[in-house]
PDB file of C-alpha atoms in Angstrom:
ATOM      1  CA  MET A   1     160.709  43.022  -4.014  1.00  0.00           C
ATOM      2  CA  LYS A   2     162.618  43.088  -7.281  1.00  0.00           C
ATOM      3  CA  LYS A   3     162.710  39.261  -7.264  1.00  0.00           C
ATOM      4  CA  ILE A   4     158.923  39.046  -6.829  1.00  0.00           C
ATOM      5  CA  THR A   5     158.430  41.572  -9.616  1.00  0.00           C
ATOM      6  CA  ALA A   6     160.618  39.512 -11.961  1.00  0.00           C
ATOM      7  CA  ILE A   7     158.632  36.373 -11.178  1.00  0.00           C
ATOM      8  CA  MET A   8     155.363  38.194 -11.815  1.00  0.00           C
ATOM      9  CA  ILE A   9     156.664  39.467 -15.169  1.00  0.00           C
ATOM     10  CA  CYS A  10     157.646  35.924 -16.222  1.00  0.00           C
ATOM     11  CA  PHE A  11     154.242  34.636 -15.121  1.00  0.00           C
ATOM     12  CA  PHE A  12     152.364  37.183 -17.187  1.00  0.00           C
ATOM     13  CA  LEU A  13     154.621  36.522 -20.169  1.00  0.00           C
ATOM     14  CA  PHE A  14     153.905  32.789 -19.827  1.00  0.00           C
ATOM     15  CA  ILE A  15     150.113  33.194 -19.841  1.00  0.00           C
ATOM     16  CA  PRO A  16     149.765  34.405 -23.472  1.00  0.00           C
ATOM     17  CA  SER A  17     152.354  31.856 -24.644  1.00  0.00           C
ATOM     18  CA  PHE A  18     150.482  29.021 -22.919  1.00  0.00           C
ATOM     19  CA  ALA A  19     147.160  30.287 -24.221  1.00  0.00           C
ATOM     20  CA  LYS A  20     148.557  30.428 -27.746  1.00  0.00           C
ATOM     21  CA  ARG A  21     149.807  26.844 -27.550  1.00  0.00           C
ATOM     22  CA  LYS A  22     146.518  25.702 -26.079  1.00  0.00           C
ATOM     23  CA  SER A  23     144.596  27.423 -28.836  1.00  0.00           C
ATOM     24  CA  LYS A  24     146.780  25.706 -31.446  1.00  0.00           C
ATOM     25  CA  GLU A  25     146.163  22.295 -29.857  1.00  0.00           C
ATOM     26  CA  ILE A  26     142.418  22.939 -29.854  1.00  0.00           C
ATOM     27  CA  ARG A  27     142.525  23.876 -33.545  1.00  0.00           C
ATOM     28  CA  CYS A  28     144.499  20.739 -34.342  1.00  0.00           C
ATOM     29  CA  GLU A  29     142.103  18.510 -32.428  1.00  0.00           C
ATOM     30  CA  ALA A  30     139.198  20.165 -34.225  1.00  0.00           C
ATOM     31  CA  ARG A  31     140.838  19.608 -37.617  1.00  0.00           C
ATOM     32  CA  PHE A  32     141.679  16.039 -36.676  1.00  0.00           C
ATOM     33  CA  ASN A  33     138.063  15.349 -35.696  1.00  0.00           C
ATOM     34  CA  SER A  34     136.929  16.954 -38.963  1.00  0.00           C
ATOM     35  CA  GLY A  35     139.364  14.659 -40.798  1.00  0.00           C
ATOM     36  CA  ILE A  36     137.797  11.622 -39.136  1.00  0.00           C
ATOM     37  CA  GLU A  37     134.350  12.847 -40.160  1.00  0.00           C
ATOM     38  CA  THR A  38     135.345  13.470 -43.793  1.00  0.00           C
ATOM     39  CA  PHE A  39     137.024  10.053 -43.935  1.00  0.00           C
ATOM     40  CA  ASN A  40     133.865   8.365 -42.657  1.00  0.00           C
ATOM     41  CA  ASN A  41     131.928  10.319 -45.294  1.00  0.00           C
ATOM     42  CA  LYS A  42     134.344   8.989 -47.961  1.00  0.00           C
ATOM     43  CA  LYS A  43     135.670  12.452 -48.824  1.00  0.00           C
ATOM     44  CA  TYR A  44     139.237  11.263 -49.024  1.00  0.00           C
ATOM     45  CA  SER A  45     140.847  14.235 -50.781  1.00  0.00           C
ATOM     46  CA  ARG A  46     139.383  16.551 -48.166  1.00  0.00           C
ATOM     47  CA  THR A  47     140.619  14.208 -45.446  1.00  0.00           C
ATOM     48  CA  ILE A  48     144.154  14.372 -46.860  1.00  0.00           C
ATOM     49  CA  ASN A  49     144.062  18.187 -46.878  1.00  0.00           C
ATOM     50  CA  LEU A  50     142.843  18.416 -43.289  1.00  0.00           C
ATOM     51  CA  LEU A  51     145.092  15.786 -41.799  1.00  0.00           C
ATOM     52  CA  SER A  52     148.179  16.985 -43.670  1.00  0.00           C
ATOM     53  CA  ILE A  53     147.789  20.343 -41.919  1.00  0.00           C
ATOM     54  CA  VAL A  54     147.425  18.598 -38.571  1.00  0.00           C
ATOM     55  CA  LYS A  55     150.506  16.434 -39.255  1.00  0.00           C
ATOM     56  CA  ASN A  56     152.650  19.429 -40.192  1.00  0.00           C
ATOM     57  CA  GLU A  57     151.523  21.683 -37.361  1.00  0.00           C
ATOM     58  CA  CYS A  58     151.077  19.451 -34.350  1.00  0.00           C
ATOM     59  CA  GLY A  59     150.815  15.759 -35.271  1.00  0.00           C
ATOM     60  CA  ALA A  60     153.092  14.604 -32.438  1.00  0.00           C
ATOM     61  CA  GLN A  61     150.954  16.433 -29.863  1.00  0.00           C
ATOM     62  CA  LEU A  62     147.826  14.405 -30.577  1.00  0.00           C
ATOM     63  CA  ASP A  63     146.733  11.784 -28.076  1.00  0.00           C
ATOM     64  CA  SER A  64     147.003   9.092 -30.783  1.00  0.00           C
ATOM     65  CA  PRO A  65     149.287  10.334 -33.582  1.00  0.00           C
ATOM     66  CA  ASP A  66     149.468   6.832 -35.062  1.00  0.00           C
ATOM     67  CA  SER A  67     145.765   7.065 -35.890  1.00  0.00           C
ATOM     68  CA  LEU A  68     146.523  10.269 -37.833  1.00  0.00           C
ATOM     69  CA  TYR A  69     149.025   8.418 -40.041  1.00  0.00           C
ATOM     70  CA  TYR A  70     146.660   5.462 -40.361  1.00  0.00           C
ATOM     71  CA  LEU A  71     143.822   7.657 -41.628  1.00  0.00           C
ATOM     72  CA  LEU A  72     146.165   9.509 -43.971  1.00  0.00           C
ATOM     73  CA  GLY A  73     147.534   6.248 -45.352  1.00  0.00           C
ATOM     74  CA  ASN A  74     144.080   4.869 -46.019  1.00  0.00           C
ATOM     75  CA  SER A  75     142.952   8.142 -47.595  1.00  0.00           C
ATOM     76  CA  TYR A  76     145.912   8.104 -49.971  1.00  0.00           C
ATOM     77  CA  MET A  77     145.090   4.495 -50.864  1.00  0.00           C
ATOM     78  CA  LYS A  78     141.502   5.436 -51.653  1.00  0.00           C
ATOM     79  CA  CYS A  79     142.835   8.178 -53.944  1.00  0.00           C
ATOM     80  CA  LYS A  80     145.210   5.636 -55.569  1.00  0.00           C
ATOM     81  CA  LYS A  81     148.280   7.544 -54.367  1.00  0.00           C
ATOM     82  CA  TYR A  82     150.025   4.395 -53.283  1.00  0.00           C
ATOM     83  CA  GLU A  83     153.549   5.676 -52.700  1.00  0.00           C
ATOM     84  CA  ASP A  84     152.206   8.473 -50.467  1.00  0.00           C
ATOM     85  CA  ALA A  85     150.184   5.867 -48.599  1.00  0.00           C
ATOM     86  CA  ARG A  86     153.291   3.732 -48.087  1.00  0.00           C
ATOM     87  CA  THR A  87     155.053   6.708 -46.506  1.00  0.00           C
ATOM     88  CA  GLU A  88     152.306   7.142 -43.903  1.00  0.00           C
ATOM     89  CA  PHE A  89     152.144   3.437 -43.060  1.00  0.00           C
ATOM     90  CA  ARG A  90     155.923   3.274 -42.875  1.00  0.00           C
ATOM     91  CA  THR A  91     155.827   6.049 -40.259  1.00  0.00           C
ATOM     92  CA  ILE A  92     153.573   3.911 -38.070  1.00  0.00           C
ATOM     93  CA  ILE A  93     155.994   0.990 -38.311  1.00  0.00           C
ATOM     94  CA  GLU A  94     159.095   3.069 -37.630  1.00  0.00           C
ATOM     95  CA  ASP A  95     157.785   5.498 -34.994  1.00  0.00           C
ATOM     96  CA  TYR A  96     154.948   3.600 -33.308  1.00  0.00           C
ATOM     97  CA  PRO A  97     155.961  -0.097 -33.209  1.00  0.00           C
ATOM     98  CA  HIS A  98     153.381  -0.846 -30.486  1.00  0.00           C
ATOM     99  CA  SER A  99     150.490   0.779 -32.352  1.00  0.00           C
ATOM    100  CA  GLU A 100     147.236  -1.098 -32.673  1.00  0.00           C
ATOM    101  CA  PHE A 101     147.539  -0.417 -36.418  1.00  0.00           C
ATOM    102  CA  ILE A 102     150.955  -2.047 -36.861  1.00  0.00           C
ATOM    103  CA  GLU A 103     149.651  -5.265 -38.425  1.00  0.00           C
ATOM    104  CA  ASP A 104     147.402  -3.395 -40.849  1.00  0.00           C
ATOM    105  CA  ALA A 105     150.296  -1.076 -41.725  1.00  0.00           C
ATOM    106  CA  TYR A 106     152.556  -3.963 -42.750  1.00  0.00           C
ATOM    107  CA  TYR A 107     149.812  -5.450 -44.896  1.00  0.00           C
ATOM    108  CA  ALA A 108     148.911  -2.084 -46.437  1.00  0.00           C
ATOM    109  CA  ILE A 109     152.517  -1.437 -47.478  1.00  0.00           C
ATOM    110  CA  ALA A 110     152.594  -4.706 -49.437  1.00  0.00           C
ATOM    111  CA  TYR A 111     149.164  -3.987 -50.933  1.00  0.00           C
ATOM    112  CA  CYS A 112     150.332  -0.541 -52.103  1.00  0.00           C
ATOM    113  CA  SER A 113     153.344  -2.085 -53.828  1.00  0.00           C
ATOM    114  CA  PHE A 114     151.055  -4.527 -55.617  1.00  0.00           C
ATOM    115  CA  LYS A 115     148.587  -1.830 -56.703  1.00  0.00           C
ATOM    116  CA  SER A 116     151.425   0.316 -58.012  1.00  0.00           C
ATOM    117  CA  ALA A 117     152.254  -2.357 -60.599  1.00  0.00           C
ATOM    118  CA  PRO A 118     148.984  -3.868 -61.835  1.00  0.00           C
ATOM    119  CA  ILE A 119     149.896  -4.241 -65.506  1.00  0.00           C
ATOM    120  CA  ILE A 120     151.909  -7.162 -66.849  1.00  0.00           C
ATOM    121  CA  GLN A 121     153.904  -5.069 -69.306  1.00  0.00           C
ATOM    122  CA  ARG A 122     155.316  -2.817 -66.599  1.00  0.00           C
ATOM    123  CA  ASP A 123     158.696  -3.246 -64.968  1.00  0.00           C
ATOM    124  CA  ASN A 124     158.246  -6.079 -62.478  1.00  0.00           C
ATOM    125  CA  ARG A 125     160.368  -4.341 -59.798  1.00  0.00           C
ATOM    126  CA  LEU A 126     157.280  -3.303 -57.820  1.00  0.00           C
ATOM    127  CA  LEU A 127     155.738  -6.753 -58.131  1.00  0.00           C
ATOM    128  CA  LEU A 128     158.910  -8.278 -56.709  1.00  0.00           C
ATOM    129  CA  ARG A 129     158.814  -5.748 -53.874  1.00  0.00           C
ATOM    130  CA  ALA A 130     155.190  -6.630 -53.155  1.00  0.00           C
ATOM    131  CA  GLU A 131     156.078 -10.326 -53.218  1.00  0.00           C
ATOM    132  CA  ARG A 132     158.799  -9.795 -50.595  1.00  0.00           C
ATOM    133  CA  GLU A 133     156.507  -7.677 -48.434  1.00  0.00           C
ATOM    134  CA  PHE A 134     153.544 -10.065 -48.551  1.00  0.00           C
ATOM    135  CA  SER A 135     155.871 -12.979 -47.791  1.00  0.00           C
ATOM    136  CA  SER A 136     157.281 -11.104 -44.790  1.00  0.00           C
ATOM    137  CA  PHE A 137     153.760 -10.341 -43.602  1.00  0.00           C
ATOM    138  CA  VAL A 138     152.670 -13.984 -43.785  1.00  0.00           C
ATOM    139  CA  SER A 139     155.819 -15.029 -41.906  1.00  0.00           C
ATOM    140  CA  ALA A 140     155.292 -12.407 -39.201  1.00  0.00           C
ATOM    141  CA  TYR A 141     151.510 -12.839 -38.872  1.00  0.00           C
ATOM    142  CA  PRO A 142     150.657 -16.385 -40.015  1.00  0.00           C
ATOM    143  CA  LYS A 143     147.409 -16.461 -38.011  1.00  0.00           C
ATOM    144  CA  SER A 144     146.245 -12.988 -39.007  1.00  0.00           C
ATOM    145  CA  GLU A 145     142.874 -12.606 -40.687  1.00  0.00           C
ATOM    146  CA  LEU A 146     144.776 -10.824 -43.456  1.00  0.00           C
ATOM    147  CA  SER A 147     147.186 -13.710 -44.085  1.00  0.00           C
ATOM    148  CA  ASP A 148     144.779 -15.595 -46.353  1.00  0.00           C
ATOM    149  CA  SER A 149     144.385 -12.472 -48.448  1.00  0.00           C
ATOM    150  CA  ALA A 150     148.167 -12.005 -48.524  1.00  0.00           C
ATOM    151  CA  ARG A 151     148.601 -15.582 -49.784  1.00  0.00           C
ATOM    152  CA  ILE A 152     146.087 -14.956 -52.573  1.00  0.00           C
ATOM    153  CA  TYR A 153     148.052 -11.881 -53.619  1.00  0.00           C
ATOM    154  CA  LEU A 154     151.251 -13.930 -53.562  1.00  0.00           C
ATOM    155  CA  ASP A 155     149.676 -16.422 -55.963  1.00  0.00           C
ATOM    156  CA  THR A 156     148.493 -13.584 -58.185  1.00  0.00           C
ATOM    157  CA  ILE A 157     151.945 -11.990 -58.197  1.00  0.00           C
ATOM    158  CA  SER A 158     153.530 -15.301 -59.109  1.00  0.00           C
ATOM    159  CA  GLU A 159     151.184 -15.644 -62.078  1.00  0.00           C
ATOM    160  CA  LYS A 160     151.875 -12.063 -63.203  1.00  0.00           C
ATOM    161  CA  LEU A 161     155.630 -12.603 -63.009  1.00  0.00           C
ATOM    162  CA  LEU A 162     155.245 -15.868 -64.890  1.00  0.00           C
ATOM    163  CA  GLU A 163     153.224 -14.168 -67.613  1.00  0.00           C
ATOM    164  CA  LYS A 164     155.937 -11.555 -68.006  1.00  0.00           C
ATOM    165  CA  GLU A 165     158.553 -14.290 -68.417  1.00  0.00           C
ATOM    166  CA  ILE A 166     156.372 -16.096 -70.958  1.00  0.00           C
ATOM    167  CA  LEU A 167     155.997 -12.906 -73.002  1.00  0.00           C
ATOM    168  CA  ASN A 168     159.773 -12.547 -73.064  1.00  0.00           C
ATOM    169  CA  ALA A 169     160.209 -16.162 -74.168  1.00  0.00           C
ATOM    170  CA  GLU A 170     157.524 -15.817 -76.844  1.00  0.00           C
ATOM    171  CA  TYR A 171     159.254 -12.752 -78.250  1.00  0.00           C
ATOM    172  CA  TYR A 172     162.354 -14.844 -78.991  1.00  0.00           C
ATOM    173  CA  GLU A 173     160.159 -17.634 -80.300  1.00  0.00           C
ATOM    174  CA  ILE A 174     158.302 -15.484 -82.854  1.00  0.00           C
ATOM    175  CA  THR A 175     161.560 -13.851 -83.969  1.00  0.00           C
ATOM    176  CA  ASN A 176     163.044 -17.315 -84.627  1.00  0.00           C
ATOM    177  CA  LYS A 177     165.672 -16.960 -81.910  1.00  0.00           C
ATOM    178  CA  TYR A 178     165.059 -20.473 -80.699  1.00  0.00           C
ATOM    179  CA  GLU A 179     168.176 -20.861 -78.558  1.00  0.00           C
ATOM    180  CA  SER A 180     167.228 -17.783 -76.544  1.00  0.00           C
ATOM    181  CA  ALA A 181     163.648 -19.037 -76.268  1.00  0.00           C
ATOM    182  CA  VAL A 182     164.950 -22.373 -74.971  1.00  0.00           C
ATOM    183  CA  ILE A 183     166.944 -20.598 -72.243  1.00  0.00           C
ATOM    184  CA  TYR A 184     163.870 -18.638 -71.159  1.00  0.00           C
ATOM    185  CA  TYR A 185     161.574 -21.654 -71.050  1.00  0.00           C
ATOM    186  CA  GLN A 186     164.140 -23.691 -69.131  1.00  0.00           C
ATOM    187  CA  SER A 187     164.405 -20.865 -66.591  1.00  0.00           C
ATOM    188  CA  ILE A 188     160.605 -20.626 -66.294  1.00  0.00           C
ATOM    189  CA  ILE A 189     160.301 -24.384 -65.691  1.00  0.00           C
ATOM    190  CA  GLU A 190     162.961 -24.192 -62.996  1.00  0.00           C
ATOM    191  CA  ASP A 191     161.478 -21.146 -61.234  1.00  0.00           C
ATOM    192  CA  TYR A 192     157.763 -21.975 -61.460  1.00  0.00           C
ATOM    193  CA  ARG A 193     157.586 -25.699 -60.742  1.00  0.00           C
ATOM    194  CA  GLN A 194     154.406 -25.244 -58.681  1.00  0.00           C
ATOM    195  CA  SER A 195     152.517 -23.444 -61.449  1.00  0.00           C
ATOM    196  CA  ASN A 196     149.625 -25.238 -63.111  1.00  0.00           C
ATOM    197  CA  ARG A 197     151.052 -23.935 -66.406  1.00  0.00           C
ATOM    198  CA  LEU A 198     154.188 -26.049 -66.075  1.00  0.00           C
ATOM    199  CA  PRO A 199     153.116 -28.685 -68.691  1.00  0.00           C
ATOM    200  CA  GLU A 200     152.365 -25.873 -71.147  1.00  0.00           C
ATOM    201  CA  MET A 201     155.902 -24.542 -70.645  1.00  0.00           C
ATOM    202  CA  GLN A 202     157.369 -28.012 -71.137  1.00  0.00           C
ATOM    203  CA  LEU A 203     155.561 -28.307 -74.454  1.00  0.00           C
ATOM    204  CA  LYS A 204     156.825 -24.884 -75.566  1.00  0.00           C
ATOM    205  CA  LEU A 205     160.327 -25.899 -74.555  1.00  0.00           C
ATOM    206  CA  ALA A 206     160.038 -29.110 -76.595  1.00  0.00           C
ATOM    207  CA  LYS A 207     158.869 -27.181 -79.681  1.00  0.00           C
ATOM    208  CA  ASN A 208     161.767 -24.733 -79.451  1.00  0.00           C
ATOM    209  CA  LEU A 209     164.257 -27.537 -78.891  1.00  0.00           C
ATOM    210  CA  VAL A 210     163.028 -29.160 -82.100  1.00  0.00           C
ATOM    211  CA  ALA A 211     163.269 -25.818 -83.909  1.00  0.00           C
ATOM    212  CA  ALA A 212     166.811 -25.378 -82.572  1.00  0.00           C
ATOM    213  CA  ASN A 213     167.648 -28.927 -83.777  1.00  0.00           C
ATOM    214  CA  ARG A 214     168.366 -30.119 -80.247  1.00  0.00           C
ATOM    215  CA  LEU A 215     166.444 -33.296 -80.943  1.00  0.00           C
ATOM    216  CA  ALA A 216     167.606 -35.560 -78.099  1.00  0.00           C
ATOM    217  CA  GLU A 217     166.678 -32.925 -75.532  1.00  0.00           C
ATOM    218  CA  ALA A 218     163.342 -32.401 -77.254  1.00  0.00           C
ATOM    219  CA  LEU A 219     162.614 -36.127 -76.980  1.00  0.00           C
ATOM    220  CA  ASP A 220     163.275 -35.975 -73.227  1.00  0.00           C
ATOM    221  CA  GLN A 221     160.606 -33.285 -72.840  1.00  0.00           C
ATOM    222  CA  ILE A 222     158.183 -35.144 -75.066  1.00  0.00           C
ATOM    223  CA  GLU A 223     158.552 -38.305 -72.996  1.00  0.00           C
ATOM    224  CA  ILE A 224     157.775 -36.354 -69.812  1.00  0.00           C
ATOM    225  CA  LEU A 225     154.534 -35.102 -71.366  1.00  0.00           C
ATOM    226  CA  GLU A 226     153.644 -38.545 -72.725  1.00  0.00           C
ATOM    227  CA  ARG A 227     154.087 -40.148 -69.294  1.00  0.00           C
ATOM    228  CA  ASP A 228     151.428 -37.771 -67.991  1.00  0.00           C
ATOM    229  CA  ASN A 229     149.280 -38.298 -71.090  1.00  0.00           C
ATOM    230  CA  LEU A 230     149.368 -34.585 -71.957  1.00  0.00           C
ATOM    231  CA  PHE A 231     149.105 -32.807 -75.314  1.00  0.00           C
ATOM    232  CA  LYS A 232     148.898 -36.081 -77.235  1.00  0.00           C
ATOM    233  CA  ASN A 233     148.370 -34.504 -80.671  1.00  0.00           C
ATOM    234  CA  ASP A 234     151.209 -32.025 -80.125  1.00  0.00           C
ATOM    235  CA  THR A 235     153.695 -34.646 -78.948  1.00  0.00           C
ATOM    236  CA  GLU A 236     152.850 -36.925 -81.899  1.00  0.00           C
ATOM    237  CA  SER A 237     153.407 -34.005 -84.280  1.00  0.00           C
ATOM    238  CA  LEU A 238     156.746 -33.196 -82.652  1.00  0.00           C
ATOM    239  CA  ARG A 239     157.875 -36.815 -82.923  1.00  0.00           C
ATOM    240  CA  LYS A 240     157.107 -36.756 -86.665  1.00  0.00           C
ATOM    241  CA  LYS A 241     159.190 -33.600 -87.042  1.00  0.00           C
ATOM    242  CA  ILE A 242     162.074 -35.220 -85.193  1.00  0.00           C
ATOM    243  CA  ILE A 243     161.886 -38.313 -87.436  1.00  0.00           C
ATOM    244  CA  SER A 244     161.829 -36.063 -90.485  1.00  0.00           C
ATOM    245  CA  LYS A 245     164.885 -34.154 -89.288  1.00  0.00           C
ATOM    246  CA  ASP A 246     166.690 -37.410 -88.539  1.00  0.00           C
ATOM    247  CA  LYS A 247     166.059 -38.642 -92.089  1.00  0.00           C
ATOM    248  CA  THR A 248     167.530 -35.460 -93.538  1.00  0.00           C
ATOM    249  CA  GLY A 249     170.586 -35.833 -91.358  1.00  0.00           C
ATOM    250  CA  VAL A 250     169.923 -32.923 -88.995  1.00  0.00           C
ATOM    251  CA  LYS A 251     171.945 -33.290 -85.815  1.00  0.00           C
TER     252      LYS A 251
END
């Protein structure tokens, strides 16, 4: 009899505990559904507030927790909170590798890195991170519908990085530090051989070589441009400067 009584006591203790958990799950599902509705209505800050509560209280208990992180990530992106968005997408990749959102998550992480560094003058660390991430995405999903977009971003990143390098080279050029400018332009030519701005960089290199009195090397660059029939007026002007320097005995 005592054993039956003990079982009955445990049963009645379990009922309110179960009911409490069930009530919490219902509240979470309701908040989650509200989050979906606010997201669809483009109320992204409200979506973040709702879904953050769900994530903290019972995210793992949802039928599709990966969709919670996906909605949160996209909401943060819409609010331009790119590092927060990366965190949510990273959770999908690390905790739900078979999620239907895995491909989008990889792409979104690279996109967030790119959007975090949109200005040329900023430190290019984030651009380099985005470049690595977009490259990894294209390698992993070459036939994805998003791969063409990723390749466009890769081209854009390359141009932004190139522009940053050109600004650095031009700084040395305008401060008459021609040897340093030469080093920068040589590095740019080596690293960005596929850029359509390569001839422009070769001309700048030639000008700085002349300014640095490295005349034989300057002639090599001029001949490359002349073979391609580029910058005819500039190359003729540079040749005249070289002749003038030769006459004055500049080595």
